[in-house]
Amino acid sequence: MELTSLTIHELSERLSRKEVSAVEVTKAFLGRIGEVDGKTRAYITVTAEAALEAAERADGMLARKDDVTPMTGIPVSVKDIFCTRGIRTTCASKILGNFIPPYDSTVVKKLKGSGAVLLGKTNMDEFAMGSSTENSAFFKTLNPWAPDRVPGGSSGGSAAAMAASECAASVGTDTGGSIRQPAACCGVVGLKPTYGRVSRFGMVAFASSLDQAGPFTRDVTDAAIMLKVMAGHDPLDSTSVNMEVPDYRSFLAAGCKGLKVGIPKEYFIEGMDPDVEKAVRDALDVLKGAGAELVPVSLPHTEYAVAVYYLVATAEASSNLARYDGVKYGLRVNEAGNLLDMYKKTRDSGFGGEVKRRIMLGTYSLSAGYYEAYYKKASQVRTLVRDDFSAAFKTCDVIATPTAPTAAFRLGEKIEDPLTMYLSDIFTISCNLAGIPGISVPCGLILGWKVDEGTVLRTAYAYEQATEWHKRRPAI
Amino acid sequence: MSITKQDVLHVAELARLALSEEEMELYTRQLQRILNYVEKLSELDTRGVVPTTYTVPLAHAMREDVTAPSIPQEEALQNAPEKDRGCFKVPQVIE
């Protein structure tokens, strides 16, 4: 098998047995990027030189057996939403097109500290707003399984890079499904941890009460390895959870015998693609075969989740994106020479259509006279959505659902119709509203209660052991 | 609720966006459609429901007041579109 097709734990074994060096592994991935990225367009920036230097350092660590972790010498990519010191960080927006951060995000700092090798920054929907990566200000990313289809979004570059073997793991962000939905579209594993489990410091903010970073990997074991490195309290993010980070791999072997898997009837709805429904039903049978007990649960406010999300997320976004004003960094358009005009023109030419639409919606719903009817109402219904989960988890250990109502859709299919695009997130959004963890594996989504990533990973692992999906690679 | 072009103009002003005539028309239409959709929340009686703004229990995060090095001025200014004598430079504000 090609080096670029291996999992983190397989690569790590070969590295520690000295069968291959970190420099060789990094060169293999850079070669693969050179070979296929012209087709997939998964990367915005490739940092070949810095990657080879980091690989040399990793080889030094491996030789000295000095601070070696399961990530030492493993080539990864990160979504271009994470600040990287000295490396352009664009958020796929023209307004940050020339932004070079003077510091690393905590996630990147932790990955570097573990000895991981950063290959580059992946494409995304501008400011993580979208479900297809078509909203990137630079170019579209294609789905490696079918070039006429989207890779999903907003972390579509990370998912495509994984599917095309252009990195061994990637880091994305998930505000309403932006890790899990592209993972499903590209046939890889995508984990959104509990809100606050991973520091948001240095991660460009979209909707601060929903945003969470998480890994893309080839299998569930790798997701456990990545989460262990990424998770933890950060004094620089006061919303990060201050709890010990367990060794997530230690949960995996327990299997799912006797585990109660909740099946919410609201997630098997009319209009769902019959192929998707069949695939998910088959996956549930696999869990049952592995000893899990399937129990019906109800999440009665599911149908309101999309409406809540698009009010809450856009309100937070309109506030977060107020900082892009052409003063301290990023684009400045200054034709008239007066400050107010500079703000307005900079923002109008720097932001793309979807970003402006969301800023407008958020500003509207927060403006005088509408706050009660929209933002406050949405925040109240958010409580009801959260309470649904808290009631359901009294009768089950995890919840299994489809990740998306359809498989990857065609490029251009939904881009003209924002509302239809928003509805493609219908199964992933509630999880962010409730702040709970969720993992998308081929093919289905498993949700757990807060900070219980261990049980989520354990269930996903039991499913994976009984299937072969995670071993498939596209012919690109 | 119905949204007029006048509303969109007002919101664009608040959001500091110099929208073109074309964008104005488009957003009036699209925002109306989205607002019609979110109208479904009014089906629910939420009297007395406490709004959720954060999903993890948060306490005030306190820390020791210690000095630590921060980003040097030169680096903090390295991305500035315009700078002058160690400051961010903006168009004239006061006549």
mmCIF file of C-alpha atoms in Angstrom, chain A residues 85 98-103 195 208-209 238-239 301 303-304 306-308 311 326-330 332 334 337-340 342-344 347-348 351 353 356-357 359-361 363-364 367 370 373-374 377-384 386 417-419 422-423 433-435 450, chain B residues 1-3 7-20 23-24 26-27 30-31 33-35 37-59 61 63 71 75-82 88-93:
data_model
loop_
_atom_site.group_PDB
_atom_site.id
_atom_site.type_symbol
_atom_site.label_atom_id
_atom_site.label_comp_id
_atom_site.label_asym_id
_atom_site.label_seq_id
_atom_site.Cartn_x
_atom_site.Cartn_y
_atom_site.Cartn_z
ATOM 1 C CA ARG A 85 2.453 32.180 12.273
ATOM 2 C CA ASN A 98 -2.964 38.996 2.295
ATOM 3 C CA PHE A 99 -3.192 38.337 6.047
ATOM 4 C CA ILE A 100 -0.089 36.806 7.645
ATOM 5 C CA PRO A 101 -0.775 36.076 11.327
ATOM 6 C CA PRO A 102 1.934 36.967 13.848
ATOM 7 C CA TYR A 103 0.933 33.961 16.000
ATOM 8 C CA TYR A 195 -18.405 22.664 22.445
ATOM 9 C CA SER A 208 -18.772 31.916 18.764
ATOM 10 C CA SER A 209 -21.369 29.897 20.694
ATOM 11 C CA SER A 238 -12.057 31.162 28.544
ATOM 12 C CA THR A 239 -14.918 29.126 27.007
ATOM 13 C CA HIS A 301 -37.981 20.176 18.046
ATOM 14 C CA GLU A 303 -37.820 20.662 12.570
ATOM 15 C CA TYR A 304 -37.062 24.065 14.141
ATOM 16 C CA VAL A 306 -32.434 25.095 10.923
ATOM 17 C CA ALA A 307 -34.469 28.230 11.660
ATOM 18 C CA VAL A 308 -32.862 28.623 15.097
ATOM 19 C CA LEU A 311 -30.855 33.297 13.315
ATOM 20 C CA GLY A 326 -9.711 47.818 6.627
ATOM 21 C CA VAL A 327 -7.881 49.383 9.580
ATOM 22 C CA LYS A 328 -5.549 46.888 11.256
ATOM 23 C CA TYR A 329 -5.101 44.086 8.711
ATOM 24 C CA GLY A 330 -6.541 42.688 5.516
ATOM 25 C CA ARG A 332 -8.532 48.249 2.460
ATOM 26 C CA ASN A 334 -10.169 53.737 0.105
ATOM 27 C CA GLY A 337 -10.788 59.158 1.503
ATOM 28 C CA ASN A 338 -13.363 59.364 4.294
ATOM 29 C CA LEU A 339 -13.428 56.833 7.111
ATOM 30 C CA LEU A 340 -17.043 55.706 6.836
ATOM 31 C CA MET A 342 -13.601 53.277 3.581
ATOM 32 C CA TYR A 343 -15.368 50.870 5.942
ATOM 33 C CA LYS A 344 -18.300 50.365 3.606
ATOM 34 C CA ARG A 347 -16.472 45.428 3.364
ATOM 35 C CA ASP A 348 -18.540 45.457 0.188
ATOM 36 C CA PHE A 351 -16.831 39.939 1.437
ATOM 37 C CA GLY A 353 -22.256 37.162 -1.515
ATOM 38 C CA LYS A 356 -22.846 39.629 3.070
ATOM 39 C CA ARG A 357 -26.220 37.882 3.066
ATOM 40 C CA ILE A 359 -24.195 39.723 7.900
ATOM 41 C CA MET A 360 -27.380 41.391 6.617
ATOM 42 C CA LEU A 361 -29.657 38.766 8.159
ATOM 43 C CA THR A 363 -27.766 42.670 11.608
ATOM 44 C CA TYR A 364 -31.474 42.747 10.785
ATOM 45 C CA SER A 367 -31.623 45.557 15.122
ATOM 46 C CA TYR A 370 -36.654 42.769 15.871
ATOM 47 C CA ALA A 373 -39.029 38.319 17.656
ATOM 48 C CA TYR A 374 -35.916 36.790 16.130
ATOM 49 C CA LYS A 377 -37.059 33.699 20.214
ATOM 50 C CA ALA A 378 -34.380 31.593 18.493
ATOM 51 C CA SER A 379 -32.312 31.398 21.697
ATOM 52 C CA GLN A 380 -35.392 30.182 23.577
ATOM 53 C CA VAL A 381 -36.138 27.492 21.003
ATOM 54 C CA ARG A 382 -32.453 26.564 21.261
ATOM 55 C CA THR A 383 -33.169 25.705 24.897
ATOM 56 C CA LEU A 384 -35.982 23.394 23.746
ATOM 57 C CA ARG A 386 -31.053 21.186 23.968
ATOM 58 C CA ASP A 417 -30.811 29.095 -3.635
ATOM 59 C CA PRO A 418 -29.515 29.887 -0.124
ATOM 60 C CA LEU A 419 -32.463 28.324 1.702
ATOM 61 C CA TYR A 422 -29.193 25.735 4.388
ATOM 62 C CA LEU A 423 -31.562 22.750 4.562
ATOM 63 C CA LEU A 433 -27.118 24.080 19.112
ATOM 64 C CA ALA A 434 -26.942 21.612 22.017
ATOM 65 C CA GLY A 435 -23.130 21.723 22.218
ATOM 66 C CA LYS A 450 -21.550 16.416 26.552
ATOM 67 C CA MET B 1 -42.864 40.108 8.723
ATOM 68 C CA SER B 2 -42.299 41.707 5.361
ATOM 69 C CA ILE B 3 -39.013 43.348 4.554
ATOM 70 C CA ASP B 7 -35.244 48.102 5.569
ATOM 71 C CA VAL B 8 -32.415 46.549 3.575
ATOM 72 C CA LEU B 9 -30.904 49.973 2.969
ATOM 73 C CA HIS B 10 -31.054 50.703 6.708
ATOM 74 C CA VAL B 11 -29.519 47.334 7.651
ATOM 75 C CA ALA B 12 -26.735 47.761 5.068
ATOM 76 C CA GLU B 13 -25.966 51.116 6.664
ATOM 77 C CA LEU B 14 -25.797 49.511 10.128
ATOM 78 C CA ALA B 15 -23.614 46.686 8.790
ATOM 79 C CA ARG B 16 -21.318 49.164 7.011
ATOM 80 C CA LEU B 17 -21.844 47.609 3.595
ATOM 81 C CA ALA B 18 -21.935 49.770 0.448
ATOM 82 C CA LEU B 19 -24.329 47.494 -1.458
ATOM 83 C CA SER B 20 -25.001 47.994 -5.159
ATOM 84 C CA GLU B 23 -27.406 43.469 -4.386
ATOM 85 C CA MET B 24 -30.076 45.519 -2.657
ATOM 86 C CA LEU B 26 -31.376 40.473 -4.429
ATOM 87 C CA TYR B 27 -31.078 40.668 -0.641
ATOM 88 C CA GLN B 30 -33.664 36.490 -0.360
ATOM 89 C CA LEU B 31 -33.984 37.861 3.158
ATOM 90 C CA ARG B 33 -37.662 34.184 1.845
ATOM 91 C CA ILE B 34 -35.430 33.286 4.766
ATOM 92 C CA LEU B 35 -37.546 35.339 7.182
ATOM 93 C CA TYR B 37 -39.000 30.289 6.688
ATOM 94 C CA VAL B 38 -37.886 31.215 10.228
ATOM 95 C CA GLU B 39 -41.423 32.456 10.901
ATOM 96 C CA LYS B 40 -42.189 28.837 11.828
ATOM 97 C CA LEU B 41 -40.599 29.487 15.242
ATOM 98 C CA SER B 42 -43.690 31.527 16.149
ATOM 99 C CA GLU B 43 -45.680 28.258 16.194
ATOM 100 C CA LEU B 44 -43.980 27.496 19.507
ATOM 101 C CA ASP B 45 -45.048 28.936 22.828
ATOM 102 C CA THR B 46 -41.800 29.966 24.516
ATOM 103 C CA ARG B 47 -43.203 32.008 27.387
ATOM 104 C CA GLY B 48 -40.977 31.487 30.419
ATOM 105 C CA VAL B 49 -38.288 29.549 28.495
ATOM 106 C CA VAL B 50 -34.802 30.746 29.452
ATOM 107 C CA PRO B 51 -32.767 31.553 26.308
ATOM 108 C CA THR B 52 -29.597 29.498 25.698
ATOM 109 C CA THR B 53 -26.570 31.528 24.699
ATOM 110 C CA TYR B 54 -23.853 29.103 25.771
ATOM 111 C CA THR B 55 -24.127 25.347 26.134
ATOM 112 C CA VAL B 56 -21.404 24.782 28.675
ATOM 113 C CA PRO B 57 -21.754 26.074 32.221
ATOM 114 C CA LEU B 58 -19.465 29.072 32.372
ATOM 115 C CA ALA B 59 -18.032 30.769 35.399
ATOM 116 C CA ALA B 61 -12.604 32.988 34.195
ATOM 117 C CA ARG B 63 -6.404 34.592 36.334
ATOM 118 C CA ILE B 71 3.403 40.730 20.196
ATOM 119 C CA GLU B 75 4.812 42.554 14.198
ATOM 120 C CA ALA B 76 1.445 43.865 15.343
ATOM 121 C CA LEU B 77 1.651 46.432 12.538
ATOM 122 C CA GLN B 78 2.986 44.104 9.861
ATOM 123 C CA ASN B 79 -0.461 43.553 8.320
ATOM 124 C CA ALA B 80 -1.609 47.176 8.523
ATOM 125 C CA PRO B 81 -2.871 48.517 5.182
ATOM 126 C CA GLU B 82 -1.333 51.871 6.170
ATOM 127 C CA PHE B 88 -2.406 52.330 12.317
ATOM 128 C CA LYS B 89 -3.221 55.104 9.872
ATOM 129 C CA VAL B 90 -6.824 55.856 8.870
ATOM 130 C CA PRO B 91 -8.397 58.576 6.723
ATOM 131 C CA GLN B 92 -8.910 61.902 8.456
ATOM 132 C CA VAL B 93 -11.786 61.798 10.956
#
